mmCIF file of C-alpha atoms in Angstrom:
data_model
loop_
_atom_site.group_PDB
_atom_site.id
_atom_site.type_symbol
_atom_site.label_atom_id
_atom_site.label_comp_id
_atom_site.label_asym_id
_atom_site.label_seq_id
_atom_site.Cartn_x
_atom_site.Cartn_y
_atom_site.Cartn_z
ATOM 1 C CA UNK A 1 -3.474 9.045 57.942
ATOM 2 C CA UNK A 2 -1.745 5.947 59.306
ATOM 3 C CA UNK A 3 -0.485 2.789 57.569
ATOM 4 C CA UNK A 4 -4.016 1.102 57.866
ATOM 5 C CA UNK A 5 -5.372 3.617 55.727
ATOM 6 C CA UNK A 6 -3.043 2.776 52.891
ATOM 7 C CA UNK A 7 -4.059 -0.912 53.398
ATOM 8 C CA UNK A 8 -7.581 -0.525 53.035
ATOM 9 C CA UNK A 9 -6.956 0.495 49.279
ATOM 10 C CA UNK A 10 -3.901 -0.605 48.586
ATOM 11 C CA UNK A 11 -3.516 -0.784 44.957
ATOM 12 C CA UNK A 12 -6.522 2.087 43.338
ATOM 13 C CA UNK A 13 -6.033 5.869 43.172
ATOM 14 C CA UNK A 14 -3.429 8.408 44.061
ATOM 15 C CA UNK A 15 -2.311 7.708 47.701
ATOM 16 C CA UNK A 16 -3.309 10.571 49.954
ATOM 17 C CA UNK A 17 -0.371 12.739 50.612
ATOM 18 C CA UNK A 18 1.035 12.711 54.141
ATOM 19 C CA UNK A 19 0.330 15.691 56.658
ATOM 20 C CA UNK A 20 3.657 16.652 56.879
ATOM 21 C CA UNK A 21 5.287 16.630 52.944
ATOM 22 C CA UNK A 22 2.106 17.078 50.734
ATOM 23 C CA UNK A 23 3.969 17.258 47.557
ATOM 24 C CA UNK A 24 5.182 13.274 47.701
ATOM 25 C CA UNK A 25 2.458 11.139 47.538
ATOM 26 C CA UNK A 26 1.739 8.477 50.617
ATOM 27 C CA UNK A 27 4.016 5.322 50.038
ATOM 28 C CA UNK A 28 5.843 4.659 46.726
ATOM 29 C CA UNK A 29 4.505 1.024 46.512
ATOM 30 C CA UNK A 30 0.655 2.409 45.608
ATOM 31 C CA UNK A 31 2.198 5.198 43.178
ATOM 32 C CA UNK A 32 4.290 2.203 40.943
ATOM 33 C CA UNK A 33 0.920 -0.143 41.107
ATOM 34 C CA UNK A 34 -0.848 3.097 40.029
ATOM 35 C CA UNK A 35 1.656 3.135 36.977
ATOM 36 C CA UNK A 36 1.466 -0.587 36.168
ATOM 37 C CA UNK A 37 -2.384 -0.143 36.298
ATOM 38 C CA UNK A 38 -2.449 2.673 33.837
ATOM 39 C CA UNK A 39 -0.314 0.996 31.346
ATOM 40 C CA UNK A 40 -2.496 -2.005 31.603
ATOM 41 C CA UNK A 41 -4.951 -0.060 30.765
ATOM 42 C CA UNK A 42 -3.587 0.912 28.055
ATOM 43 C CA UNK A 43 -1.875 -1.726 26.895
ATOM 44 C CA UNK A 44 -5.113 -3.917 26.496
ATOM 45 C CA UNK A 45 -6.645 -1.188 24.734
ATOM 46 C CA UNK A 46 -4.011 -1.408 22.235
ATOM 47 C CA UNK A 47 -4.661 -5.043 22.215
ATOM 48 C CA UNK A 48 -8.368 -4.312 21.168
ATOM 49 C CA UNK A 49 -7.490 -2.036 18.517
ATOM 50 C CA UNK A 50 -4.867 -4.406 16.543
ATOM 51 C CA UNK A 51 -7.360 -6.766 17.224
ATOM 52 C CA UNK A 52 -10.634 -5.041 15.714
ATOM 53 C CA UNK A 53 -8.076 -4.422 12.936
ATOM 54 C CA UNK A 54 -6.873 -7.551 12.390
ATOM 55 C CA UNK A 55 -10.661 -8.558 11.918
ATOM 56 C CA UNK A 56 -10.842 -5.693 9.442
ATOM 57 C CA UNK A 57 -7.881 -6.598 7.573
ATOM 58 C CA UNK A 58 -9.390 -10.280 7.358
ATOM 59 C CA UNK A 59 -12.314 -9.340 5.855
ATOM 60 C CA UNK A 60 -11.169 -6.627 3.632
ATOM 61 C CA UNK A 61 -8.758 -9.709 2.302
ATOM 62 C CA UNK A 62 -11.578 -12.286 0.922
ATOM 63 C CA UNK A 63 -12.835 -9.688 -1.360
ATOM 64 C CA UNK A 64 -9.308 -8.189 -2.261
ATOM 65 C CA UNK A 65 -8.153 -11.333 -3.068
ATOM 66 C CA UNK A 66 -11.373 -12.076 -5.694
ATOM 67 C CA UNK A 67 -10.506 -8.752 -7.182
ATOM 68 C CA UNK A 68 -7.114 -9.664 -7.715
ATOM 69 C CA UNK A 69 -7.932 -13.606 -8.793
ATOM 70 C CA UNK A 70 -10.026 -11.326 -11.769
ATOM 71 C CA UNK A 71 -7.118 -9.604 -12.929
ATOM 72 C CA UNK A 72 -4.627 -11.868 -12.580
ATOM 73 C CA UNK A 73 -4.709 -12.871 -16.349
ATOM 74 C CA UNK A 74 -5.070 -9.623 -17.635
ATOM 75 C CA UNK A 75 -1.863 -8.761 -18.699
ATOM 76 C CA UNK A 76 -0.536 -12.054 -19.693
ATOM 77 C CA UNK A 77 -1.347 -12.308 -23.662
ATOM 78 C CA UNK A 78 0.783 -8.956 -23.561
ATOM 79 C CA UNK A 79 3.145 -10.309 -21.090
ATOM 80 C CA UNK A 80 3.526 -13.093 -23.420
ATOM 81 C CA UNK A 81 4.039 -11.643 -26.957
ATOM 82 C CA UNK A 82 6.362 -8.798 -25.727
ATOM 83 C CA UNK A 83 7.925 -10.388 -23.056
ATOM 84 C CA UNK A 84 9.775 -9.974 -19.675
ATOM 85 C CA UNK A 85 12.857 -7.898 -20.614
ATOM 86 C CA UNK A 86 14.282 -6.078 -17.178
ATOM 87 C CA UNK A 87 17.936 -6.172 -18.355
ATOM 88 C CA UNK A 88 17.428 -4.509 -21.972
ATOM 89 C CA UNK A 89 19.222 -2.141 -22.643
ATOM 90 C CA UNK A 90 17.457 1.048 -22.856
ATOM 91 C CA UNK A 91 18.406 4.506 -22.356
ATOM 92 C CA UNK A 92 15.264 6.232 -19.836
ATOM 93 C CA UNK A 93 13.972 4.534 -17.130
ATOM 94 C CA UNK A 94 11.468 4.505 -14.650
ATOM 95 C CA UNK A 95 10.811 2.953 -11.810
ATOM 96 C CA UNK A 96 7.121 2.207 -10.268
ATOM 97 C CA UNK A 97 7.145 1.365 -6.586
ATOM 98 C CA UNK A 98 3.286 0.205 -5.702
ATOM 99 C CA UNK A 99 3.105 1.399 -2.258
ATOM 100 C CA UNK A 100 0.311 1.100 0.028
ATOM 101 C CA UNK A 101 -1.376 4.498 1.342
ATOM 102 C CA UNK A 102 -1.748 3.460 5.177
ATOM 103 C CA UNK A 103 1.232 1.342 7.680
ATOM 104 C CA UNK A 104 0.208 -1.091 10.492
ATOM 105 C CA UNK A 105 1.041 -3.474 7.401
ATOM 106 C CA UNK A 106 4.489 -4.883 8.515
ATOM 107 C CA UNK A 107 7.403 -4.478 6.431
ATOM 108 C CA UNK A 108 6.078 -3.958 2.301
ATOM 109 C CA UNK A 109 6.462 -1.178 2.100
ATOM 110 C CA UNK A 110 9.991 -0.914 2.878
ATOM 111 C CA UNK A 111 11.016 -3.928 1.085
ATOM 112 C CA UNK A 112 9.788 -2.228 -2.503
ATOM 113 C CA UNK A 113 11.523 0.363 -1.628
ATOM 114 C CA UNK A 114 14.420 -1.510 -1.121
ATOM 115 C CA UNK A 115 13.685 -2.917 -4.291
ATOM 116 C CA UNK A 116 13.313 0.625 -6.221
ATOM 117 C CA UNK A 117 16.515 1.565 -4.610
ATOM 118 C CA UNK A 118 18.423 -1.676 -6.158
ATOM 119 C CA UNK A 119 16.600 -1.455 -9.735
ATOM 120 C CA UNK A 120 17.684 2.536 -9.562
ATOM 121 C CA UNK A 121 21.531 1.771 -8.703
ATOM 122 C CA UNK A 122 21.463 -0.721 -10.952
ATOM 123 C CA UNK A 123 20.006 1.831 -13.794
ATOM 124 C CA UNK A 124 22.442 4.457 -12.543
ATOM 125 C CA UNK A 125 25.413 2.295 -13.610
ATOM 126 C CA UNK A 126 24.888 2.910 -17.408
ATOM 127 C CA UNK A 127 26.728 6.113 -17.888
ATOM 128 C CA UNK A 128 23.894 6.959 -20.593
ATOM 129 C CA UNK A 129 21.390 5.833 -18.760
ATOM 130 C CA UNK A 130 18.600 8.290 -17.315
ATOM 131 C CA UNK A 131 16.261 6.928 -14.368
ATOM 132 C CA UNK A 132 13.383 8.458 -12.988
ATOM 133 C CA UNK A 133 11.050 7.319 -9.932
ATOM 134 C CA UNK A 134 7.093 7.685 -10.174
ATOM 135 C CA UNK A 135 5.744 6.459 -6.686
ATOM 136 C CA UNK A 136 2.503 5.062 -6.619
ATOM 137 C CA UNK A 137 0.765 5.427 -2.718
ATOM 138 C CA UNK A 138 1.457 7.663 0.379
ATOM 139 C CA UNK A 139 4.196 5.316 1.891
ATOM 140 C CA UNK A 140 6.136 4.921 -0.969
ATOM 141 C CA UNK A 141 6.379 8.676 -1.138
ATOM 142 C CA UNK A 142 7.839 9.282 2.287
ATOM 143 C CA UNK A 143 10.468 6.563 2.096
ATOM 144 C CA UNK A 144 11.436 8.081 -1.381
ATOM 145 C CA UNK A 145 11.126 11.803 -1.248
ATOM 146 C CA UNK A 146 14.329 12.685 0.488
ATOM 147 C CA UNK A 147 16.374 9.687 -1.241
ATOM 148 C CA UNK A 148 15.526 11.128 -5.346
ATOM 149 C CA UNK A 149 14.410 14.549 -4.721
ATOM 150 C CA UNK A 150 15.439 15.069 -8.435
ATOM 151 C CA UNK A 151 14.555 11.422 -9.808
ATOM 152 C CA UNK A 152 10.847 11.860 -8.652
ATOM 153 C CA UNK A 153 8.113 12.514 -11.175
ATOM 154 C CA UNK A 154 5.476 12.614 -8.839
ATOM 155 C CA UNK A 155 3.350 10.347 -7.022
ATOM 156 C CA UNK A 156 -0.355 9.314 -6.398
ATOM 157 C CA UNK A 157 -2.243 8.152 -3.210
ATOM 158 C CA UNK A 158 -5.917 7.821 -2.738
ATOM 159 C CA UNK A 159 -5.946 5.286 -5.054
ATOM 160 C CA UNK A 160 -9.457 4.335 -6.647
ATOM 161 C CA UNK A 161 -10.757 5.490 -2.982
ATOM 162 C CA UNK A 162 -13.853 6.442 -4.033
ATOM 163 C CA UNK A 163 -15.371 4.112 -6.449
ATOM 164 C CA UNK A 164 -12.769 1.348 -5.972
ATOM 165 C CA UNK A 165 -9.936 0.348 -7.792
ATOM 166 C CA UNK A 166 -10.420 -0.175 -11.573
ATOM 167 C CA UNK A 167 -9.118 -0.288 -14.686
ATOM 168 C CA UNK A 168 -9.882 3.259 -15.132
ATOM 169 C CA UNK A 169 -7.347 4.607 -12.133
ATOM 170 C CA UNK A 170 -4.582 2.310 -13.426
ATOM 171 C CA UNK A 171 -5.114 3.833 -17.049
ATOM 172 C CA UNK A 172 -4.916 7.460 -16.296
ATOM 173 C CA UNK A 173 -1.847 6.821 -13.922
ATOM 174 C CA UNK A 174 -0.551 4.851 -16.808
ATOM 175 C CA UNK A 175 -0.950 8.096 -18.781
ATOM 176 C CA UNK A 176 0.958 10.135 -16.478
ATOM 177 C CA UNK A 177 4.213 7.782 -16.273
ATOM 178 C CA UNK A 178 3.987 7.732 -20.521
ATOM 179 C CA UNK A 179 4.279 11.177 -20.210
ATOM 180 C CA UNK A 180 7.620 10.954 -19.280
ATOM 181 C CA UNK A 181 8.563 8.906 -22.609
ATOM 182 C CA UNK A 182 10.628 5.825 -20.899
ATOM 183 C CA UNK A 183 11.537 3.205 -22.777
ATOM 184 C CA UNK A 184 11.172 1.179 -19.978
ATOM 185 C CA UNK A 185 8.867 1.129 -16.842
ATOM 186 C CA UNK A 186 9.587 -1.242 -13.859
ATOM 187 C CA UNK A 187 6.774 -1.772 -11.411
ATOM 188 C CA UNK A 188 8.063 -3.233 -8.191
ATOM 189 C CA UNK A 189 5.009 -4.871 -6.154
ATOM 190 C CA UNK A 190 4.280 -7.169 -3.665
ATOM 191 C CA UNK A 191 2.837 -10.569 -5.928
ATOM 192 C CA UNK A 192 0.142 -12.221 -4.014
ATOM 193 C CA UNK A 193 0.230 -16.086 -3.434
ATOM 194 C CA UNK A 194 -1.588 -16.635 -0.353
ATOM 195 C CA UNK A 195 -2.463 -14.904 2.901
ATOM 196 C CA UNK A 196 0.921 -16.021 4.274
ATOM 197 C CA UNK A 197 3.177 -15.692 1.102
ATOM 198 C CA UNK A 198 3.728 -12.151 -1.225
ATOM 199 C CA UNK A 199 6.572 -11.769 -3.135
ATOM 200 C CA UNK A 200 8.169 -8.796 -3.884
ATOM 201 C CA UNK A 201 8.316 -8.572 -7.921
ATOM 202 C CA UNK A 202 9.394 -6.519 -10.595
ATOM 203 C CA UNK A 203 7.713 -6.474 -13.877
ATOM 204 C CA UNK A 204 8.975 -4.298 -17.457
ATOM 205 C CA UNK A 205 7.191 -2.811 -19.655
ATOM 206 C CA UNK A 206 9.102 -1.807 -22.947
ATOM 207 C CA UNK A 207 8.100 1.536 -24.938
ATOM 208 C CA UNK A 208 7.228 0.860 -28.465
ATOM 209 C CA UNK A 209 10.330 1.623 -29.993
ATOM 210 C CA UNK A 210 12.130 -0.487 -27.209
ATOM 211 C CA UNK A 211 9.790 -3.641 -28.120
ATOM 212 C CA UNK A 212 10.401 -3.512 -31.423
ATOM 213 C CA UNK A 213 14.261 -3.432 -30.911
ATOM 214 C CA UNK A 214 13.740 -6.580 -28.761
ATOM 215 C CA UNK A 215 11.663 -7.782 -31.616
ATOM 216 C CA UNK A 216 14.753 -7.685 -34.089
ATOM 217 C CA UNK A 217 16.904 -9.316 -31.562
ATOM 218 C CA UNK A 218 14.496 -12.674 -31.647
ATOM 219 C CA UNK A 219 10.996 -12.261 -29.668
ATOM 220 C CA UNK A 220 7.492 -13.779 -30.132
ATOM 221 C CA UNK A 221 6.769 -10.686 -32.255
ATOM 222 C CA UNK A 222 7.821 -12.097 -35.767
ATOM 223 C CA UNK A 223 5.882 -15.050 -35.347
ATOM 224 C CA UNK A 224 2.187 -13.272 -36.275
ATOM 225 C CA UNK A 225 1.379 -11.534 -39.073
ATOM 226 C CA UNK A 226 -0.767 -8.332 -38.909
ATOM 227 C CA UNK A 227 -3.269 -7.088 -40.239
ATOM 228 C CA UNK A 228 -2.846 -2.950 -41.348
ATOM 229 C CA UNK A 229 -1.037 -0.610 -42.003
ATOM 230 C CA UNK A 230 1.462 0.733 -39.674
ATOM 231 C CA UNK A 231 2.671 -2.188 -37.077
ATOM 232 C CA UNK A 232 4.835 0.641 -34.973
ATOM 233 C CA UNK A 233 0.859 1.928 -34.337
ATOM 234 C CA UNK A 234 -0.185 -1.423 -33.182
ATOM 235 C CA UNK A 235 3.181 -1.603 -31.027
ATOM 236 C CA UNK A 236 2.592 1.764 -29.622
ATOM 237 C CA UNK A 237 -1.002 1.118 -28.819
ATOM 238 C CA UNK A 238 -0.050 -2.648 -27.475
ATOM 239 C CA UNK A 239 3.083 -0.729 -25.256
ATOM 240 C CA UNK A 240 0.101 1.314 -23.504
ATOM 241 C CA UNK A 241 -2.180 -1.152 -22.987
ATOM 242 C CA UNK A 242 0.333 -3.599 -21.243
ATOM 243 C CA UNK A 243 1.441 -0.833 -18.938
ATOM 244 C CA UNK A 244 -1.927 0.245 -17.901
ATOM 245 C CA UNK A 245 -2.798 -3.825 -17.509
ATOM 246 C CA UNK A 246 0.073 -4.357 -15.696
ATOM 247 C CA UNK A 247 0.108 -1.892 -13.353
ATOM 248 C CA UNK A 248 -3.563 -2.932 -12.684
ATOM 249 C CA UNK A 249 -2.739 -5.978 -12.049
ATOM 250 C CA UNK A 250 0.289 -5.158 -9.902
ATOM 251 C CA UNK A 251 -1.775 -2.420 -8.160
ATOM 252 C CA UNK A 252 -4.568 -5.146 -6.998
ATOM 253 C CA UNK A 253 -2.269 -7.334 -6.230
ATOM 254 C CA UNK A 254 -0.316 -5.159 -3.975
ATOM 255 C CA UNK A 255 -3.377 -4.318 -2.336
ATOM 256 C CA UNK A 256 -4.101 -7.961 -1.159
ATOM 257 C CA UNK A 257 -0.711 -8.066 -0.440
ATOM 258 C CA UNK A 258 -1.211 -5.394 2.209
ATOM 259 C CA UNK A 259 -4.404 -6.709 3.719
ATOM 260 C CA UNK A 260 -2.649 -10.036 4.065
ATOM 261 C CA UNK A 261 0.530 -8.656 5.624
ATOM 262 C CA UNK A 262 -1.329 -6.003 7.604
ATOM 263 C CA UNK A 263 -3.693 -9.172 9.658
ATOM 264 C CA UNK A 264 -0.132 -11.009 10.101
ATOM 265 C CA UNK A 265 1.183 -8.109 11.677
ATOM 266 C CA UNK A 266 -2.171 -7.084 13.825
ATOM 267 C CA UNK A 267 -1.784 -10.759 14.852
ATOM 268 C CA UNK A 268 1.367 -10.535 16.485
ATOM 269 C CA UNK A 269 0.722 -7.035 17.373
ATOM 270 C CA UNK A 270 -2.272 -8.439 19.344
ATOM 271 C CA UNK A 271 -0.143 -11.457 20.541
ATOM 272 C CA UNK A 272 2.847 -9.055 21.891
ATOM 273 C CA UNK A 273 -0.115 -7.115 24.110
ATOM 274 C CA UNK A 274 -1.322 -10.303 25.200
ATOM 275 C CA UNK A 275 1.957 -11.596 26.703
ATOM 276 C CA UNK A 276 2.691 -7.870 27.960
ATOM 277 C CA UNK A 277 -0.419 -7.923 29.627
ATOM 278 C CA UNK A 278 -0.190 -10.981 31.320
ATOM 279 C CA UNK A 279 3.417 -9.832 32.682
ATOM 280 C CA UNK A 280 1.874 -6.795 33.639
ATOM 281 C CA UNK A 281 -1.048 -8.396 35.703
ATOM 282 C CA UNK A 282 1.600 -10.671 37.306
ATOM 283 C CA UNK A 283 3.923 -7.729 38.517
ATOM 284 C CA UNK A 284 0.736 -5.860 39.532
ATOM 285 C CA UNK A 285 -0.597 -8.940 41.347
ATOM 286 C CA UNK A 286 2.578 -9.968 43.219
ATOM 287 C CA UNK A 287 3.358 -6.316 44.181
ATOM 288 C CA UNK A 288 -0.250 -5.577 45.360
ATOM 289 C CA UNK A 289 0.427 -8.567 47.669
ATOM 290 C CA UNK A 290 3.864 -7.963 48.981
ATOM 291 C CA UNK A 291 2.267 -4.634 50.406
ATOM 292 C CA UNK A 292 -0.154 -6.095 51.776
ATOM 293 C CA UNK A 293 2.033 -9.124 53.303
ATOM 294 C CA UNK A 294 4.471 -6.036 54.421
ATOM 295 C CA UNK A 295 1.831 -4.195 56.020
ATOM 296 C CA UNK A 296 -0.171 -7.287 57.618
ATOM 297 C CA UNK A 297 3.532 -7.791 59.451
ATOM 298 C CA UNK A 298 3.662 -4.583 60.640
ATOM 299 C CA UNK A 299 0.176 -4.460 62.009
ATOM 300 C CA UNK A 300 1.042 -7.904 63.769
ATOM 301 C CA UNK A 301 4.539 -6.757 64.774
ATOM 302 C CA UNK A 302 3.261 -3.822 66.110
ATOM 303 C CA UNK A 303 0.406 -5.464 67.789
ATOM 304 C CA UNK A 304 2.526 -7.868 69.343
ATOM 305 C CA UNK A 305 4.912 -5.001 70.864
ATOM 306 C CA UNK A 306 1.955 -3.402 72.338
ATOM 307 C CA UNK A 307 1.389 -6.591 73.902
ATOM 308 C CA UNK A 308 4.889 -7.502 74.897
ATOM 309 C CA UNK B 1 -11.882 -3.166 -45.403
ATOM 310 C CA UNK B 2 -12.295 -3.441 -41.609
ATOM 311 C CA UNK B 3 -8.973 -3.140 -40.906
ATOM 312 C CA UNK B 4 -8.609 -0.311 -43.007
ATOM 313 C CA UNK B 5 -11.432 1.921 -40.970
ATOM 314 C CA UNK B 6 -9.943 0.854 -38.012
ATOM 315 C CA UNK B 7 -6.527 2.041 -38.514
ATOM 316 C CA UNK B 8 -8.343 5.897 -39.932
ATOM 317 C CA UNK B 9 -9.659 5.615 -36.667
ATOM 318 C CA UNK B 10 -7.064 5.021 -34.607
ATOM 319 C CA UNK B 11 -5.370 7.773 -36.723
ATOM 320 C CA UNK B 12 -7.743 10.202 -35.916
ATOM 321 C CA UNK B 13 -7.672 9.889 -32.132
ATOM 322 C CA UNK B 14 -3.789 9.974 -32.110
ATOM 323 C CA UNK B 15 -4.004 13.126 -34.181
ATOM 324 C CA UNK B 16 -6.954 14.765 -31.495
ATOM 325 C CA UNK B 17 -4.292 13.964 -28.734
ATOM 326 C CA UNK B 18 -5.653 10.760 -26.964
ATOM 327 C CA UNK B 19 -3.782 7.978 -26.087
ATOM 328 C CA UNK B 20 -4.597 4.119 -26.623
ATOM 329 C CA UNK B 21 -5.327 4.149 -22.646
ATOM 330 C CA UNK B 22 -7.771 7.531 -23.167
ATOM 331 C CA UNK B 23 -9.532 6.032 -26.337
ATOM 332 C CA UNK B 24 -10.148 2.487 -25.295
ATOM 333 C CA UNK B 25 -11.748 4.233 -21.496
ATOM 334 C CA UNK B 26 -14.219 5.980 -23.484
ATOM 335 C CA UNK B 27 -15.149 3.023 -25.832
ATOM 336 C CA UNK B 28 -15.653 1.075 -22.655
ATOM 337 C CA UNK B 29 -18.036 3.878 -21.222
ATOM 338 C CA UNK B 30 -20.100 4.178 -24.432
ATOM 339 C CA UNK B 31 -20.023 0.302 -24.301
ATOM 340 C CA UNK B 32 -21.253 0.286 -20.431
ATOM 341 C CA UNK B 33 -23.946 3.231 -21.757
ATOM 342 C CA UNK B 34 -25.245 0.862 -24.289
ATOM 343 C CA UNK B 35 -25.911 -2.106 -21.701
ATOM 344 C CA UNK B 36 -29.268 -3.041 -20.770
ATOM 345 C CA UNK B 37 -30.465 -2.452 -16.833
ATOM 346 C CA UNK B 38 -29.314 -5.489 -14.995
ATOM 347 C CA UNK B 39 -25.806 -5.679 -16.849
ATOM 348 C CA UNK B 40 -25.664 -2.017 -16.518
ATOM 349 C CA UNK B 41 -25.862 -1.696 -13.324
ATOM 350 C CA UNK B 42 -23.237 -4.180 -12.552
ATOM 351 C CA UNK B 43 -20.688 -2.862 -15.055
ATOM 352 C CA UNK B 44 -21.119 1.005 -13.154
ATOM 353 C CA UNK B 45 -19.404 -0.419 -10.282
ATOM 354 C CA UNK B 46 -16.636 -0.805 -12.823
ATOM 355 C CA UNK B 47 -16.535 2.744 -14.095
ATOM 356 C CA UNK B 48 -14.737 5.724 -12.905
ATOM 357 C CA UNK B 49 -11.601 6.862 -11.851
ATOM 358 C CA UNK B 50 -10.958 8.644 -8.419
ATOM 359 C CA UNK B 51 -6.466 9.215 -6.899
ATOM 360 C CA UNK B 52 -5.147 12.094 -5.952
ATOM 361 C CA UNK B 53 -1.791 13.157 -8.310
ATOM 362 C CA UNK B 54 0.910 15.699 -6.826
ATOM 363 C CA UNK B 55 3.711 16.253 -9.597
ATOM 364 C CA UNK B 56 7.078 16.850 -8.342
ATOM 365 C CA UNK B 57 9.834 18.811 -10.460
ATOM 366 C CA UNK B 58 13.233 19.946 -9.433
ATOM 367 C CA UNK B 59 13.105 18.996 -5.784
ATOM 368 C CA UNK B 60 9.457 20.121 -4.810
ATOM 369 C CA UNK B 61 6.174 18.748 -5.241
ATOM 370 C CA UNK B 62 3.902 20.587 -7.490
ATOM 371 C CA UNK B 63 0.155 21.108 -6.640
ATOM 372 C CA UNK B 64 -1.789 18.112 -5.860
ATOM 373 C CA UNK B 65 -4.947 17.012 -8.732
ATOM 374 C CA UNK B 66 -7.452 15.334 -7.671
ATOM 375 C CA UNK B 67 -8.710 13.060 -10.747
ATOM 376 C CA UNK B 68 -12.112 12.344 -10.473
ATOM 377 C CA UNK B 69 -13.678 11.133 -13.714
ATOM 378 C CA UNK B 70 -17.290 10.699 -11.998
ATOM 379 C CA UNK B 71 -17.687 13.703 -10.737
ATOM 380 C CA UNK B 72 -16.273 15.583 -13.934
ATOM 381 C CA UNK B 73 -18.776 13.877 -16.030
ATOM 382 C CA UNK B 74 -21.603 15.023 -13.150
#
């Protein structure tokens, strides 16, 4: 095997190994173009895949967005008459991060988090205070698990997977965080504005008793008069219905949130590969030629000392 | 009058151990029931529950549920 050899194919395959040292392969410049080939190989695979999913996430955000347009109003007469109280002061807490189940969705997940973490230090300063955290999706869980491992009161994922996501999923989860008799719930989620803008929110929901303390101190409340009996029925019955109606709301919007974030990220996932690949194809190029310009000068120089 | 019924009612489902949340679900499904074809149709797409819940007490997660209100009605 001669030098020739190793110029015909200069840049594909394993080089042959020599005669005399079969364990190191024939000329290190093919071996390092064999490496920058197979991670250009792989690296515009990559590029394909946060591309297809970008596409995906696209899509998947027109009709997320619709769902989330629906419910947008849903808990707002509530929201209204009870209001927006996250500072009152209230013994139990807990805390609702709205997580999304799957990543390659940049950073929301970890910014709720964040978020639960502040609300529950916050909480944790009110020596009477109790604060618990009820995780809703997969991420959520992971990020939290080994921060509360006694605050948690569990956690769902597979979220309205089969069947979709509707008011029905955010009820019964509803009925699982009133099981733990708060007075307050805070669900931290990422508010939808438009494919480039989510905010990270919090919203409260009071507990009966809690509402009607607020109530006393000057709310909306006083200003109707109801029909029936027993108003701390109505207040109980209005305290469920805004959770479950917020959370749905919160939980659809979270999930637009992440198909939004999730095709900004695939887009500069798929714009990073791009500009790797092209450096890649350039150091594969100009090393593929310098071999061949080194060799080419060795065939001549050696030509031309035969000569001489 | 009206009111009056309503509040038995609601009386009688707190008492049976339902919440608002539970009550109001199964109005909405004998609501959806009571549609006619086209309307119906549309309105199943709206029904049922399906997540997966995994309680967690004293450190470790319990054992996972999977609540599927289709399928337990099937």
């Amino acid at each position: 095997m001669t030098s020739l050899g190793a110029f015909k194919t200069p840049s594909l395959g394993f080089a042959e190994p020599s005669a005399e040292n079969k364990q190191a392969p024939f000329g290190t410049r093919s071996v390092s173009l064999q490496a920058v080939a197979i991670r250009m190989k792989s690296v515009s695979s990559t590029k394909k895949i946060t591309s297809a999913t970008k596409l995906i996430a696209a899509t998947k955000l027109r009709g997320a967005e619709l769902r989330s347009q629906a419910a947008r109003n849903l808990p707002t007469p509530t929201h209204d008459l009870l209001g927006d109280a996250p500072g009152a002061p209230v013994s139990k807490t807990v805390v609702v991060p709205i997580t999304t189940d799957r990543g390659l969705c940049g950073g929301i997940n970890t910014i709720i988090c964040k978020y639960a973490k502040g609300i529950v230090a916050l909480e944790e300063q009110n020596p009477d205070g109790d604060v618990k955290v009820f995780v809703v999706g997969d991420k959520g869980r992971s990020q939290l698990r080994r921060v509360y491992p006694d605050k948690l009161l569990g956690f769902t994922q597979d979220n309205g997977k089969f069947g979709g996501l509707t008011f029905g999923v955010a009820s019964l989860i509803s009925e699982e965080i009133l099981k733990a008799e708060a007075d307050k719930v805070m669900i931290a989620y990422n508010r939808f504005f438009n494919a480039a803008k989510y905010v990270p929110t919090i919203a409260t929901v009071l507990s009966s008793s809690a509402a009607e303390a607020m109530a006393e101190e000057g709310g909306m409340l006083d200003a109707y008069e109801l029909e029936g009996p027993d108003r701390a029925e109505m207040l109980m019955d209005l305290a469920e219905f805004q959770l479950a109606s917020q959370l749905y709301q919160a939980m659809l919007d979270n999930s637009t949130s992440e198909q939004a974030s999730k095709m900004q990220a695939m887009e500069n996932a798929t714009n990073n590969a791009q500009e790797m690949l092209e450096k890649l194809t350039q150091l594969y190029n100009r090393t593929r030629q310098a071999a061949i310009t080194t060799e080419l000068s060795e065939i001549i120089g050696g030509a031309s000392a035969l000569e001489g | 009058m009206s009111s009056t019924a309503a509040a038995n009612a609601s009386a009688y489902w707190r008492i049976a151990g339902m919440s608002y949340l539970r009550y109001s679900g199964l109005c909405a499904d004998m609501v959806r029931a009571a549609l006619k074809e086209a309307p119906k149709a549309k309105a199943a797409t709206r029904e049922g529950a399906y997540f997966k819940y995994t309680p967690w007490a004293d450190g470790v997660a319990g054992t996972p549920v999977i609540v599927d209100t289709k399928a337990a009605l099937k």
